[in-house]
mmCIF file of C-alpha atoms in Angstrom:
data_model
loop_
_atom_site.group_PDB
_atom_site.id
_atom_site.type_symbol
_atom_site.label_atom_id
_atom_site.label_comp_id
_atom_site.label_asym_id
_atom_site.label_seq_id
_atom_site.Cartn_x
_atom_site.Cartn_y
_atom_site.Cartn_z
ATOM 1 C CA MET A 1 58.934 -62.046 15.322
ATOM 2 C CA GLU A 2 62.146 -63.993 15.913
ATOM 3 C CA VAL A 3 63.486 -65.923 12.909
ATOM 4 C CA LEU A 4 65.536 -69.074 13.498
ATOM 5 C CA LYS A 5 67.425 -70.805 10.631
ATOM 6 C CA ILE A 6 67.872 -74.560 10.998
ATOM 7 C CA ALA A 7 69.903 -77.044 9.000
ATOM 8 C CA THR A 8 69.045 -80.727 9.035
ATOM 9 C CA ALA A 9 71.559 -83.477 8.490
ATOM 10 C CA GLY A 10 71.287 -87.178 8.329
ATOM 11 C CA SER A 11 72.154 -90.156 6.185
ATOM 12 C CA VAL A 12 70.095 -91.408 3.305
ATOM 13 C CA ASP A 13 66.810 -92.784 4.682
ATOM 14 C CA ASP A 14 67.259 -91.510 8.177
ATOM 15 C CA GLY A 15 64.033 -89.551 7.679
ATOM 16 C CA LYS A 16 64.940 -85.934 7.394
ATOM 17 C CA SER A 17 62.343 -84.962 4.869
ATOM 18 C CA THR A 18 59.723 -87.043 6.772
ATOM 19 C CA LEU A 19 60.677 -85.219 10.060
ATOM 20 C CA ILE A 20 60.339 -81.855 8.417
ATOM 21 C CA GLY A 21 56.939 -82.897 6.883
ATOM 22 C CA ARG A 22 55.778 -84.064 10.293
ATOM 23 C CA LEU A 23 56.837 -80.721 11.872
ATOM 24 C CA LEU A 24 54.790 -78.829 9.163
ATOM 25 C CA TYR A 25 51.801 -81.237 9.673
ATOM 26 C CA ASP A 26 51.758 -81.122 13.445
ATOM 27 C CA THR A 27 52.086 -77.327 13.525
ATOM 28 C CA LYS A 28 49.315 -77.005 10.945
ATOM 29 C CA SER A 29 51.623 -75.350 8.471
ATOM 30 C CA LEU A 30 50.709 -77.558 5.496
ATOM 31 C CA THR A 31 48.182 -75.932 3.089
ATOM 32 C CA THR A 32 44.979 -77.815 2.282
ATOM 33 C CA ASP A 33 46.157 -78.328 -1.343
ATOM 34 C CA LYS A 34 49.536 -79.740 -0.215
ATOM 35 C CA LEU A 35 48.016 -81.984 2.337
ATOM 36 C CA GLU A 36 45.584 -83.365 -0.245
ATOM 37 C CA ALA A 37 48.440 -83.916 -2.728
ATOM 38 C CA ILE A 38 50.315 -85.852 -0.091
ATOM 39 C CA GLU A 39 47.350 -88.009 0.672
ATOM 40 C CA LYS A 40 46.736 -88.688 -2.914
ATOM 41 C CA LYS A 41 50.300 -89.524 -3.707
ATOM 42 C CA SER A 42 50.744 -91.649 -0.648
ATOM 43 C CA LYS A 43 47.698 -93.723 -1.737
ATOM 44 C CA GLN A 44 49.078 -94.044 -5.230
ATOM 45 C CA LEU A 45 52.286 -95.419 -3.873
ATOM 46 C CA GLY A 46 50.363 -97.908 -1.830
ATOM 47 C CA TYR A 47 51.346 -96.621 1.592
ATOM 48 C CA ASP A 48 48.958 -96.949 4.567
ATOM 49 C CA TYR A 49 50.360 -93.826 6.042
ATOM 50 C CA LEU A 50 51.020 -90.237 4.872
ATOM 51 C CA ASP A 51 54.397 -89.908 3.363
ATOM 52 C CA PHE A 52 55.431 -86.569 4.802
ATOM 53 C CA SER A 53 58.660 -86.534 2.820
ATOM 54 C CA LEU A 54 56.537 -85.643 -0.212
ATOM 55 C CA ALA A 55 56.217 -82.153 1.395
ATOM 56 C CA THR A 56 60.004 -81.353 0.847
ATOM 57 C CA ASP A 57 61.503 -83.525 -1.801
ATOM 58 C CA GLY A 58 60.958 -81.176 -4.715
ATOM 59 C CA LEU A 59 63.241 -82.280 -7.483
ATOM 60 C CA VAL A 60 62.097 -85.032 -9.960
ATOM 61 C CA ALA A 61 65.465 -86.797 -9.411
ATOM 62 C CA GLU A 62 64.890 -86.686 -5.634
ATOM 63 C CA ARG A 63 61.408 -88.221 -5.907
ATOM 64 C CA GLU A 64 62.749 -90.959 -8.129
ATOM 65 C CA GLN A 65 65.704 -91.795 -5.830
ATOM 66 C CA GLY A 66 63.857 -91.009 -2.571
ATOM 67 C CA ILE A 67 66.741 -88.892 -1.370
ATOM 68 C CA THR A 68 67.421 -85.169 -0.927
ATOM 69 C CA ILE A 69 69.944 -83.780 -3.396
ATOM 70 C CA ASP A 70 69.670 -79.931 -3.503
ATOM 71 C CA VAL A 71 69.161 -77.737 -0.438
ATOM 72 C CA ALA A 72 65.456 -77.064 0.052
ATOM 73 C CA HIS A 73 64.329 -74.227 2.276
ATOM 74 C CA ILE A 74 61.080 -74.668 4.126
ATOM 75 C CA TYR A 75 59.270 -72.026 6.113
ATOM 76 C CA PHE A 76 56.887 -72.386 8.954
ATOM 77 C CA SER A 77 55.906 -70.473 12.059
ATOM 78 C CA THR A 78 54.539 -71.035 15.580
ATOM 79 C CA ALA A 79 53.022 -68.516 17.840
ATOM 80 C CA ASN A 80 56.614 -67.680 19.230
ATOM 81 C CA LYS A 81 58.895 -67.897 16.381
ATOM 82 C CA SER A 82 59.346 -68.254 12.548
ATOM 83 C CA TYR A 83 61.593 -70.962 11.154
ATOM 84 C CA ILE A 84 63.512 -71.483 8.062
ATOM 85 C CA ILE A 85 64.694 -75.051 7.688
ATOM 86 C CA ALA A 86 67.514 -75.947 5.317
ATOM 87 C CA ASP A 87 66.841 -79.495 4.271
ATOM 88 C CA THR A 88 70.373 -80.619 3.241
ATOM 89 C CA PRO A 89 71.323 -83.810 1.463
ATOM 90 C CA GLY A 90 72.779 -86.634 3.542
ATOM 91 C CA HIS A 91 74.615 -88.496 0.905
ATOM 92 C CA VAL A 92 78.497 -88.204 0.955
ATOM 93 C CA GLU A 93 78.388 -87.110 -2.868
ATOM 94 C CA TYR A 94 76.436 -84.026 -1.782
ATOM 95 C CA THR A 95 78.609 -82.845 1.063
ATOM 96 C CA ARG A 96 79.146 -79.472 -0.648
ATOM 97 C CA ASN A 97 75.349 -78.884 -0.514
ATOM 98 C CA MET A 98 75.292 -79.600 3.161
ATOM 99 C CA VAL A 99 78.031 -77.040 3.809
ATOM 100 C CA THR A 100 76.069 -74.519 1.775
ATOM 101 C CA GLY A 101 72.816 -75.238 3.635
ATOM 102 C CA ALA A 102 74.422 -75.288 7.123
ATOM 103 C CA SER A 103 76.632 -72.206 6.539
ATOM 104 C CA THR A 104 73.916 -69.691 7.174
ATOM 105 C CA SER A 105 72.076 -71.697 9.848
ATOM 106 C CA GLN A 106 72.035 -70.883 13.572
ATOM 107 C CA ALA A 107 71.075 -74.354 14.737
ATOM 108 C CA ALA A 108 71.134 -77.798 13.478
ATOM 109 C CA ILE A 109 69.273 -81.198 13.732
ATOM 110 C CA ILE A 110 71.408 -84.255 13.244
ATOM 111 C CA LEU A 111 69.235 -87.309 12.572
ATOM 112 C CA ILE A 112 70.266 -90.800 13.523
ATOM 113 C CA ASP A 113 68.402 -93.886 12.576
ATOM 114 C CA ALA A 114 67.722 -95.769 15.825
ATOM 115 C CA ARG A 115 68.310 -99.008 13.988
ATOM 116 C CA LYS A 116 71.850 -98.110 12.673
ATOM 117 C CA GLY A 117 73.149 -95.985 15.462
ATOM 118 C CA VAL A 118 76.163 -93.637 15.002
ATOM 119 C CA ILE A 119 77.662 -94.430 11.652
ATOM 120 C CA GLU A 120 80.576 -92.912 9.627
ATOM 121 C CA GLN A 121 78.129 -90.400 7.982
ATOM 122 C CA THR A 122 77.000 -89.244 11.412
ATOM 123 C CA ASN A 123 80.662 -88.326 12.179
ATOM 124 C CA ARG A 124 80.782 -86.378 8.969
ATOM 125 C CA HIS A 125 77.622 -84.401 9.735
ATOM 126 C CA PHE A 126 78.846 -83.605 13.228
ATOM 127 C CA PHE A 127 82.283 -82.611 11.808
ATOM 128 C CA ILE A 128 80.730 -80.082 9.439
ATOM 129 C CA ASN A 129 78.461 -78.669 12.146
ATOM 130 C CA ASN A 130 81.593 -78.324 14.382
ATOM 131 C CA LEU A 131 83.601 -76.842 11.486
ATOM 132 C CA LEU A 132 80.805 -74.179 10.858
ATOM 133 C CA ARG A 133 80.657 -73.331 14.554
ATOM 134 C CA ILE A 134 76.953 -74.005 14.738
ATOM 135 C CA LYS A 135 76.179 -73.349 18.322
ATOM 136 C CA THR A 136 73.143 -75.340 19.018
ATOM 137 C CA VAL A 137 72.804 -78.952 17.776
ATOM 138 C CA ILE A 138 69.791 -81.236 18.488
ATOM 139 C CA VAL A 139 70.466 -84.931 17.968
ATOM 140 C CA ALA A 140 67.084 -86.494 16.920
ATOM 141 C CA ILE A 141 67.210 -90.280 17.264
ATOM 142 C CA ASN A 142 64.718 -91.253 14.832
ATOM 143 C CA LYS A 143 62.623 -94.298 13.939
ATOM 144 C CA MET A 144 62.236 -95.303 17.587
ATOM 145 C CA ASP A 145 59.010 -97.116 16.498
ATOM 146 C CA LEU A 146 61.257 -99.569 14.652
ATOM 147 C CA VAL A 147 63.241 -100.451 17.831
ATOM 148 C CA ALA A 148 60.207 -100.855 20.006
ATOM 149 C CA PHE A 149 60.724 -97.404 21.487
ATOM 150 C CA SER A 150 63.632 -98.914 23.464
ATOM 151 C CA GLU A 151 65.151 -96.758 26.213
ATOM 152 C CA GLU A 152 68.230 -99.011 26.231
ATOM 153 C CA ARG A 153 68.803 -98.453 22.378
ATOM 154 C CA TYR A 154 68.245 -94.730 22.908
ATOM 155 C CA ASN A 155 70.879 -94.607 25.706
ATOM 156 C CA THR A 156 73.435 -96.701 23.700
ATOM 157 C CA ILE A 157 73.237 -94.219 20.680
ATOM 158 C CA LYS A 158 73.362 -91.287 23.129
ATOM 159 C CA SER A 159 76.514 -92.695 24.735
ATOM 160 C CA ASP A 160 78.147 -93.393 21.243
ATOM 161 C CA PHE A 161 77.374 -89.860 20.175
ATOM 162 C CA GLU A 162 78.854 -88.399 23.417
ATOM 163 C CA THR A 163 82.076 -90.349 22.663
ATOM 164 C CA LEU A 164 82.069 -88.614 19.214
ATOM 165 C CA MET A 165 81.645 -85.234 20.896
ATOM 166 C CA GLY A 166 85.082 -85.815 22.610
ATOM 167 C CA LYS A 167 86.699 -85.268 19.216
ATOM 168 C CA ARG A 168 85.283 -81.808 18.527
ATOM 169 C CA ASP A 169 87.266 -78.621 18.915
ATOM 170 C CA TYR A 170 84.355 -76.284 19.331
ATOM 171 C CA GLN A 171 83.471 -76.779 22.932
ATOM 172 C CA ASP A 172 80.778 -74.037 23.194
ATOM 173 C CA GLN A 173 78.213 -76.231 21.284
ATOM 174 C CA LYS A 174 74.982 -76.876 23.164
ATOM 175 C CA ILE A 175 73.942 -80.434 22.260
ATOM 176 C CA SER A 176 70.712 -82.121 23.302
ATOM 177 C CA PHE A 177 69.154 -85.429 22.500
ATOM 178 C CA VAL A 178 65.480 -86.329 21.637
ATOM 179 C CA PRO A 179 64.128 -89.790 20.804
ATOM 180 C CA VAL A 180 61.524 -89.354 17.951
ATOM 181 C CA SER A 181 59.430 -91.225 15.481
ATOM 182 C CA ALA A 182 58.879 -88.745 12.612
ATOM 183 C CA LEU A 183 56.536 -91.209 10.805
ATOM 184 C CA LYS A 184 54.240 -91.588 13.856
ATOM 185 C CA GLY A 185 54.679 -88.227 15.362
ATOM 186 C CA ASP A 186 56.326 -89.127 18.706
ATOM 187 C CA ASN A 187 58.216 -86.389 20.428
ATOM 188 C CA VAL A 188 58.337 -84.191 17.294
ATOM 189 C CA VAL A 189 55.661 -81.689 18.231
ATOM 190 C CA ASN A 190 53.662 -83.661 20.739
ATOM 191 C CA LYS A 191 54.951 -85.750 23.749
ATOM 192 C CA SER A 192 55.090 -89.431 23.034
ATOM 193 C CA GLU A 193 52.944 -91.713 25.144
ATOM 194 C CA LYS A 194 54.977 -94.567 24.043
ATOM 195 C CA MET A 195 58.289 -93.342 25.616
ATOM 196 C CA PRO A 196 57.256 -92.453 29.191
ATOM 197 C CA TRP A 197 60.926 -92.952 30.192
ATOM 198 C CA TYR A 198 61.906 -89.854 28.221
ATOM 199 C CA THR A 199 60.991 -86.764 30.295
ATOM 200 C CA GLY A 200 62.803 -84.132 28.271
ATOM 201 C CA LYS A 201 61.536 -81.704 25.739
ATOM 202 C CA THR A 202 60.013 -82.545 22.309
ATOM 203 C CA LEU A 203 62.006 -81.530 19.233
ATOM 204 C CA LEU A 204 59.758 -78.446 18.647
ATOM 205 C CA GLU A 205 60.070 -77.576 22.413
ATOM 206 C CA ASN A 206 63.776 -77.628 22.106
ATOM 207 C CA LEU A 207 63.575 -75.297 19.028
ATOM 208 C CA GLU A 208 61.225 -72.927 20.830
ATOM 209 C CA SER A 209 63.526 -72.706 23.817
ATOM 210 C CA ILE A 210 66.513 -71.446 21.810
ATOM 211 C CA ALA A 211 67.012 -67.797 22.689
ATOM 212 C CA VAL A 212 67.855 -65.746 19.631
ATOM 213 C CA GLN A 213 70.426 -63.608 21.609
ATOM 214 C CA ASP A 214 72.272 -66.797 22.359
ATOM 215 C CA ILE A 215 72.615 -68.389 18.927
ATOM 216 C CA TYR A 216 75.346 -66.165 17.659
ATOM 217 C CA ASN A 217 78.909 -66.423 18.703
ATOM 218 C CA VAL A 218 80.307 -63.369 20.503
ATOM 219 C CA GLY A 219 83.290 -61.682 18.933
ATOM 220 C CA ALA A 220 85.044 -58.419 18.185
ATOM 221 C CA PRO A 221 82.548 -55.904 16.733
ATOM 222 C CA ARG A 222 82.950 -55.525 12.982
ATOM 223 C CA PHE A 223 81.088 -52.947 10.893
ATOM 224 C CA PRO A 224 81.505 -53.529 7.063
ATOM 225 C CA VAL A 225 80.174 -50.437 5.350
ATOM 226 C CA GLN A 226 77.423 -51.334 2.888
ATOM 227 C CA TYR A 227 76.462 -47.876 1.743
ATOM 228 C CA VAL A 228 77.625 -44.311 2.241
ATOM 229 C CA ILE A 229 74.547 -42.067 2.700
ATOM 230 C CA ARG A 230 74.776 -38.466 1.707
ATOM 231 C CA PRO A 231 71.272 -36.910 1.273
ATOM 232 C CA LYS A 232 72.532 -33.621 -0.157
ATOM 233 C CA THR A 233 69.340 -31.758 0.871
ATOM 234 C CA GLU A 234 69.049 -28.349 2.396
ATOM 235 C CA ASP A 235 68.342 -29.859 5.872
ATOM 236 C CA PHE A 236 71.261 -32.352 5.619
ATOM 237 C CA HIS A 237 73.668 -30.460 3.465
ATOM 238 C CA ASP A 238 76.888 -31.852 5.148
ATOM 239 C CA PHE A 239 75.497 -35.191 6.479
ATOM 240 C CA ARG A 240 77.602 -38.239 5.796
ATOM 241 C CA GLY A 241 76.541 -41.521 7.303
ATOM 242 C CA TYR A 242 77.696 -45.077 6.874
ATOM 243 C CA ALA A 243 75.030 -47.697 6.735
ATOM 244 C CA GLY A 244 75.723 -51.480 7.408
ATOM 245 C CA LYS A 245 75.136 -54.260 9.959
ATOM 246 C CA VAL A 246 77.126 -54.802 13.188
ATOM 247 C CA TYR A 247 78.689 -58.250 13.535
ATOM 248 C CA GLY A 248 80.286 -59.880 16.621
ATOM 249 C CA GLY A 249 79.770 -57.188 19.329
ATOM 250 C CA GLU A 250 78.274 -53.798 20.018
ATOM 251 C CA LEU A 251 79.294 -50.276 18.985
ATOM 252 C CA SER A 252 78.483 -47.260 21.072
ATOM 253 C CA VAL A 253 78.541 -43.543 20.635
ATOM 254 C CA GLY A 254 81.947 -42.274 21.794
ATOM 255 C CA ASP A 255 83.884 -45.442 20.826
ATOM 256 C CA GLU A 256 87.293 -44.883 19.460
ATOM 257 C CA VAL A 257 87.343 -46.563 16.054
ATOM 258 C CA VAL A 258 89.611 -47.238 13.177
ATOM 259 C CA VAL A 259 88.514 -47.198 9.470
ATOM 260 C CA LEU A 260 90.045 -50.038 7.411
ATOM 261 C CA PRO A 261 91.922 -50.131 5.096
ATOM 262 C CA SER A 262 93.060 -46.518 5.566
ATOM 263 C CA GLN A 263 93.572 -47.122 9.319
ATOM 264 C CA THR A 264 92.230 -43.591 10.016
ATOM 265 C CA LYS A 265 91.188 -43.038 13.654
ATOM 266 C CA SER A 266 88.015 -41.282 14.768
ATOM 267 C CA LYS A 267 85.170 -41.545 17.228
ATOM 268 C CA ILE A 268 81.507 -42.608 16.733
ATOM 269 C CA LYS A 269 79.447 -39.381 16.834
ATOM 270 C CA ALA A 270 75.891 -40.834 16.427
ATOM 271 C CA ILE A 271 74.097 -44.076 15.647
ATOM 272 C CA TYR A 272 70.839 -44.180 13.993
ATOM 273 C CA PHE A 273 68.447 -47.125 13.981
ATOM 274 C CA HIS A 274 65.528 -46.440 11.613
ATOM 275 C CA ASP A 275 64.505 -42.915 12.595
ATOM 276 C CA GLU A 276 65.737 -43.271 16.157
ATOM 277 C CA ASN A 277 68.991 -41.975 17.587
ATOM 278 C CA VAL A 278 70.448 -44.628 19.863
ATOM 279 C CA GLU A 279 73.457 -44.851 22.150
ATOM 280 C CA THR A 280 74.513 -48.411 21.237
ATOM 281 C CA ALA A 281 74.245 -50.575 18.186
ATOM 282 C CA SER A 282 73.565 -54.179 19.312
ATOM 283 C CA ARG A 283 74.926 -57.282 17.597
ATOM 284 C CA ARG A 284 73.525 -57.934 14.099
ATOM 285 C CA SER A 285 71.519 -54.690 14.130
ATOM 286 C CA SER A 286 71.368 -52.791 10.775
ATOM 287 C CA VAL A 287 72.215 -49.112 11.746
ATOM 288 C CA LEU A 288 73.623 -45.885 10.349
ATOM 289 C CA ILE A 289 76.749 -44.506 11.936
ATOM 290 C CA THR A 290 78.294 -41.000 11.629
ATOM 291 C CA LEU A 291 81.863 -40.195 12.777
ATOM 292 C CA GLU A 292 83.275 -37.087 14.504
ATOM 293 C CA ASP A 293 85.844 -36.649 11.741
ATOM 294 C CA ASP A 294 85.387 -36.278 7.954
ATOM 295 C CA VAL A 295 86.911 -39.539 6.756
ATOM 296 C CA ASN A 296 87.040 -40.817 3.268
ATOM 297 C CA ILE A 297 85.031 -44.085 3.469
ATOM 298 C CA SER A 298 83.505 -46.221 0.712
ATOM 299 C CA ARG A 299 81.568 -49.375 0.316
ATOM 300 C CA GLY A 300 83.547 -52.339 1.483
ATOM 301 C CA ASP A 301 85.520 -50.411 4.176
ATOM 302 C CA MET A 302 85.234 -51.653 7.676
ATOM 303 C CA ILE A 303 84.881 -49.666 10.987
ATOM 304 C CA VAL A 304 86.259 -51.569 14.000
ATOM 305 C CA LYS A 305 87.128 -50.560 17.565
ATOM 306 C CA ALA A 306 90.615 -48.937 17.913
ATOM 307 C CA ASN A 307 91.882 -51.494 20.364
ATOM 308 C CA ASP A 308 90.563 -54.598 18.610
ATOM 309 C CA LEU A 309 91.872 -54.620 15.035
ATOM 310 C CA PRO A 310 91.419 -57.728 12.748
ATOM 311 C CA THR A 311 94.398 -59.197 10.872
ATOM 312 C CA ILE A 312 95.410 -57.131 7.809
ATOM 313 C CA ASP A 313 97.381 -59.247 5.399
ATOM 314 C CA LYS A 314 97.880 -60.412 1.814
ATOM 315 C CA GLN A 315 97.918 -64.189 2.641
ATOM 316 C CA PHE A 316 96.063 -66.549 4.835
ATOM 317 C CA THR A 317 95.444 -70.306 5.404
ATOM 318 C CA ALA A 318 91.958 -71.564 5.527
ATOM 319 C CA ILE A 319 89.843 -74.856 5.456
ATOM 320 C CA ILE A 320 88.260 -75.053 2.068
ATOM 321 C CA SER A 321 85.115 -76.973 1.045
ATOM 322 C CA TRP A 322 85.575 -77.597 -2.611
ATOM 323 C CA MET A 323 82.384 -77.545 -4.784
ATOM 324 C CA ASP A 324 83.464 -77.702 -8.453
ATOM 325 C CA ASP A 325 83.965 -80.626 -10.780
ATOM 326 C CA GLN A 326 87.201 -78.772 -12.014
ATOM 327 C CA LYS A 327 90.010 -79.664 -9.456
ATOM 328 C CA LEU A 328 91.739 -77.123 -7.253
ATOM 329 C CA THR A 329 95.488 -77.387 -7.714
ATOM 330 C CA ALA A 330 98.555 -75.422 -6.516
ATOM 331 C CA SER A 331 99.075 -72.149 -8.356
ATOM 332 C CA SER A 332 95.385 -72.012 -9.424
ATOM 333 C CA ARG A 333 94.039 -68.485 -9.509
ATOM 334 C CA TYR A 334 90.500 -67.568 -8.250
ATOM 335 C CA ILE A 335 88.622 -64.464 -6.934
ATOM 336 C CA VAL A 336 88.209 -64.468 -3.188
ATOM 337 C CA GLN A 337 85.065 -62.713 -2.129
ATOM 338 C CA HIS A 338 85.306 -61.614 1.549
ATOM 339 C CA GLY A 339 82.246 -59.603 2.554
ATOM 340 C CA VAL A 340 81.662 -57.264 -0.313
ATOM 341 C CA ASN A 341 85.349 -57.138 -1.233
ATOM 342 C CA LYS A 342 86.783 -59.092 -4.107
ATOM 343 C CA VAL A 343 90.510 -59.759 -4.489
ATOM 344 C CA LEU A 344 92.539 -62.009 -6.879
ATOM 345 C CA ALA A 345 94.068 -65.050 -5.105
ATOM 346 C CA LYS A 346 96.603 -67.686 -5.984
ATOM 347 C CA VAL A 347 96.721 -71.110 -4.274
ATOM 348 C CA ALA A 348 100.077 -71.106 -2.476
ATOM 349 C CA CYS A 349 99.938 -74.558 -0.899
ATOM 350 C CA ILE A 350 97.587 -77.453 -0.354
ATOM 351 C CA HIS A 351 98.631 -78.625 3.092
ATOM 352 C CA ASN A 352 96.390 -81.597 3.519
ATOM 353 C CA LYS A 353 93.015 -83.093 2.882
ATOM 354 C CA ILE A 354 90.851 -83.580 5.873
ATOM 355 C CA ASN A 355 88.841 -86.661 6.394
ATOM 356 C CA PRO A 356 85.498 -85.273 7.817
ATOM 357 C CA ASP A 357 84.703 -88.500 9.630
ATOM 358 C CA TYR A 358 87.433 -87.694 12.267
ATOM 359 C CA SER A 359 89.777 -90.334 10.795
ATOM 360 C CA GLY A 360 92.613 -87.920 10.252
ATOM 361 C CA THR A 361 94.266 -86.161 7.356
ATOM 362 C CA GLU A 362 95.995 -87.004 3.954
ATOM 363 C CA ASP A 363 99.226 -85.007 3.739
ATOM 364 C CA THR A 364 100.291 -85.860 0.150
ATOM 365 C CA VAL A 365 97.627 -84.184 -1.902
ATOM 366 C CA ASP A 366 98.224 -82.212 -5.070
ATOM 367 C CA ALA A 367 94.687 -81.539 -6.112
ATOM 368 C CA LEU A 368 91.071 -81.234 -4.572
ATOM 369 C CA GLY A 369 88.099 -82.798 -6.090
ATOM 370 C CA MET A 370 84.416 -82.056 -5.587
ATOM 371 C CA ASN A 371 83.331 -82.391 -1.936
ATOM 372 C CA ASP A 372 86.907 -82.540 -0.675
ATOM 373 C CA ILE A 373 87.628 -80.531 2.551
ATOM 374 C CA ALA A 374 91.259 -79.339 2.947
ATOM 375 C CA THR A 375 93.661 -76.910 4.515
ATOM 376 C CA VAL A 376 94.950 -74.516 1.865
ATOM 377 C CA SER A 377 97.085 -71.320 1.856
ATOM 378 C CA PHE A 378 96.253 -68.417 -0.406
ATOM 379 C CA LYS A 379 98.335 -65.263 -1.588
ATOM 380 C CA LEU A 380 96.327 -62.203 -2.527
ATOM 381 C CA ASN A 381 97.042 -59.326 -4.768
ATOM 382 C CA LYS A 382 95.975 -56.901 -2.014
ATOM 383 C CA PRO A 383 95.361 -57.042 1.738
ATOM 384 C CA ILE A 384 92.020 -57.957 3.312
ATOM 385 C CA PHE A 385 91.057 -57.449 6.912
ATOM 386 C CA TYR A 386 89.951 -60.750 8.431
ATOM 387 C CA ASP A 387 89.508 -62.796 11.607
ATOM 388 C CA ALA A 388 89.982 -66.362 12.216
ATOM 389 C CA PHE A 389 86.637 -68.125 11.561
ATOM 390 C CA LYS A 390 86.660 -69.619 15.073
ATOM 391 C CA ASN A 391 86.681 -66.099 16.490
ATOM 392 C CA HIS A 392 84.354 -64.500 13.950
ATOM 393 C CA ARG A 393 81.992 -66.480 11.634
ATOM 394 C CA THR A 394 81.155 -63.499 9.427
ATOM 395 C CA ASN A 395 84.648 -61.953 9.109
ATOM 396 C CA GLY A 396 86.368 -65.317 8.903
ATOM 397 C CA SER A 397 84.566 -66.783 5.973
ATOM 398 C CA PHE A 398 84.773 -66.229 2.241
ATOM 399 C CA ILE A 399 83.833 -67.837 -1.079
ATOM 400 C CA LEU A 400 86.046 -68.706 -4.052
ATOM 401 C CA ILE A 401 84.858 -67.648 -7.536
ATOM 402 C CA ASP A 402 86.164 -68.990 -10.798
ATOM 403 C CA SER A 403 87.066 -65.926 -12.844
ATOM 404 C CA GLN A 404 86.345 -67.691 -16.105
ATOM 405 C CA SER A 405 82.989 -69.281 -15.400
ATOM 406 C CA ASN A 406 81.985 -66.774 -12.594
ATOM 407 C CA ASN A 407 80.837 -69.827 -10.657
ATOM 408 C CA THR A 408 81.221 -70.234 -6.838
ATOM 409 C CA VAL A 409 83.521 -73.093 -6.686
ATOM 410 C CA GLY A 410 84.450 -73.192 -2.903
ATOM 411 C CA ALA A 411 83.714 -71.921 0.537
ATOM 412 C CA GLY A 412 86.493 -71.067 3.051
ATOM 413 C CA PHE A 413 86.981 -70.694 6.792
ATOM 414 C CA ILE A 414 90.047 -68.763 7.696
ATOM 415 C CA GLN A 415 92.345 -70.331 10.436
#
């Protein structure tokens, strides 16, 4: 069954957790025990409705403050698809958590409170989705019940968001709009009878219509070697295969390839998918490849097409989302983990800090604090082979690791 990873984004009290709880409830994905717990807790709190946000807000601090802090992953399925929802925090102080939750998602739901409309935090959420090149974005205009299910209010918010869309640099995003009331269940799973003027798809229908083959950005094929397989049995005495996952494009038997970093040329001899011998390895398939020539390859090497090499260099510039309470400064040293490869890196220059509400940049910055997003240049102790993130999400991203604490302190997107 197809699996779709979705990130939610919205300001505090826009109703993200309630929306997810409603999705779970209306798709009958809540267990009896969980539903009884929600009913009991809702009564204790004096509500005359079921508080579906209780289905997701797991931390004690979250329950006390009524906000999402950490990234919660929620799983549910329909007859057609399985879903993993990353419920990311909406508050500006937890921007790093939103980047973390959205970085592995293939689609996003941006919530807007129909009473407040497009606000500064909406700009921030759209900026991050644009930065992370998330291809499908559904804008759920929530709490329509509190604006009397007004078509005029919906159209005003939709128009304001379309103005915001003019500031994006990722034009391939597919954006749709749905007026919903998560609390009442309108247009979440079932069509609303209170908004007959809306003839589009419900939120779930939008999710169900996303074709998995369209959610990934197409790029040059990259095959980072995860494991070298040498059975050393009588039947496979000289067998040498390279296991990994194909990202970006397709690889076929007979393709001329280059192995990085040695830059040794060869041709693909055979491709195995499970126990089948196939002619072509499709995008994001996990396969085993053999080459016509006996090439020295180890874990972390990359097989690419001969006419489509990535950049091979000891320096790069990237947009960084800083996640640590210790500041990033010029000349600081970290470990860059790019795929399975780790190299030592030195901060060469902090070019500017980016205001993720589309209000511009700050060009005189000497340090980055937690939740800052900035353009930073690095110098490495040895070359890596990378693509620009806008061309290749997998081969254009990395994380920064503090060598002292071993903590992940930042996420980067190569320019």
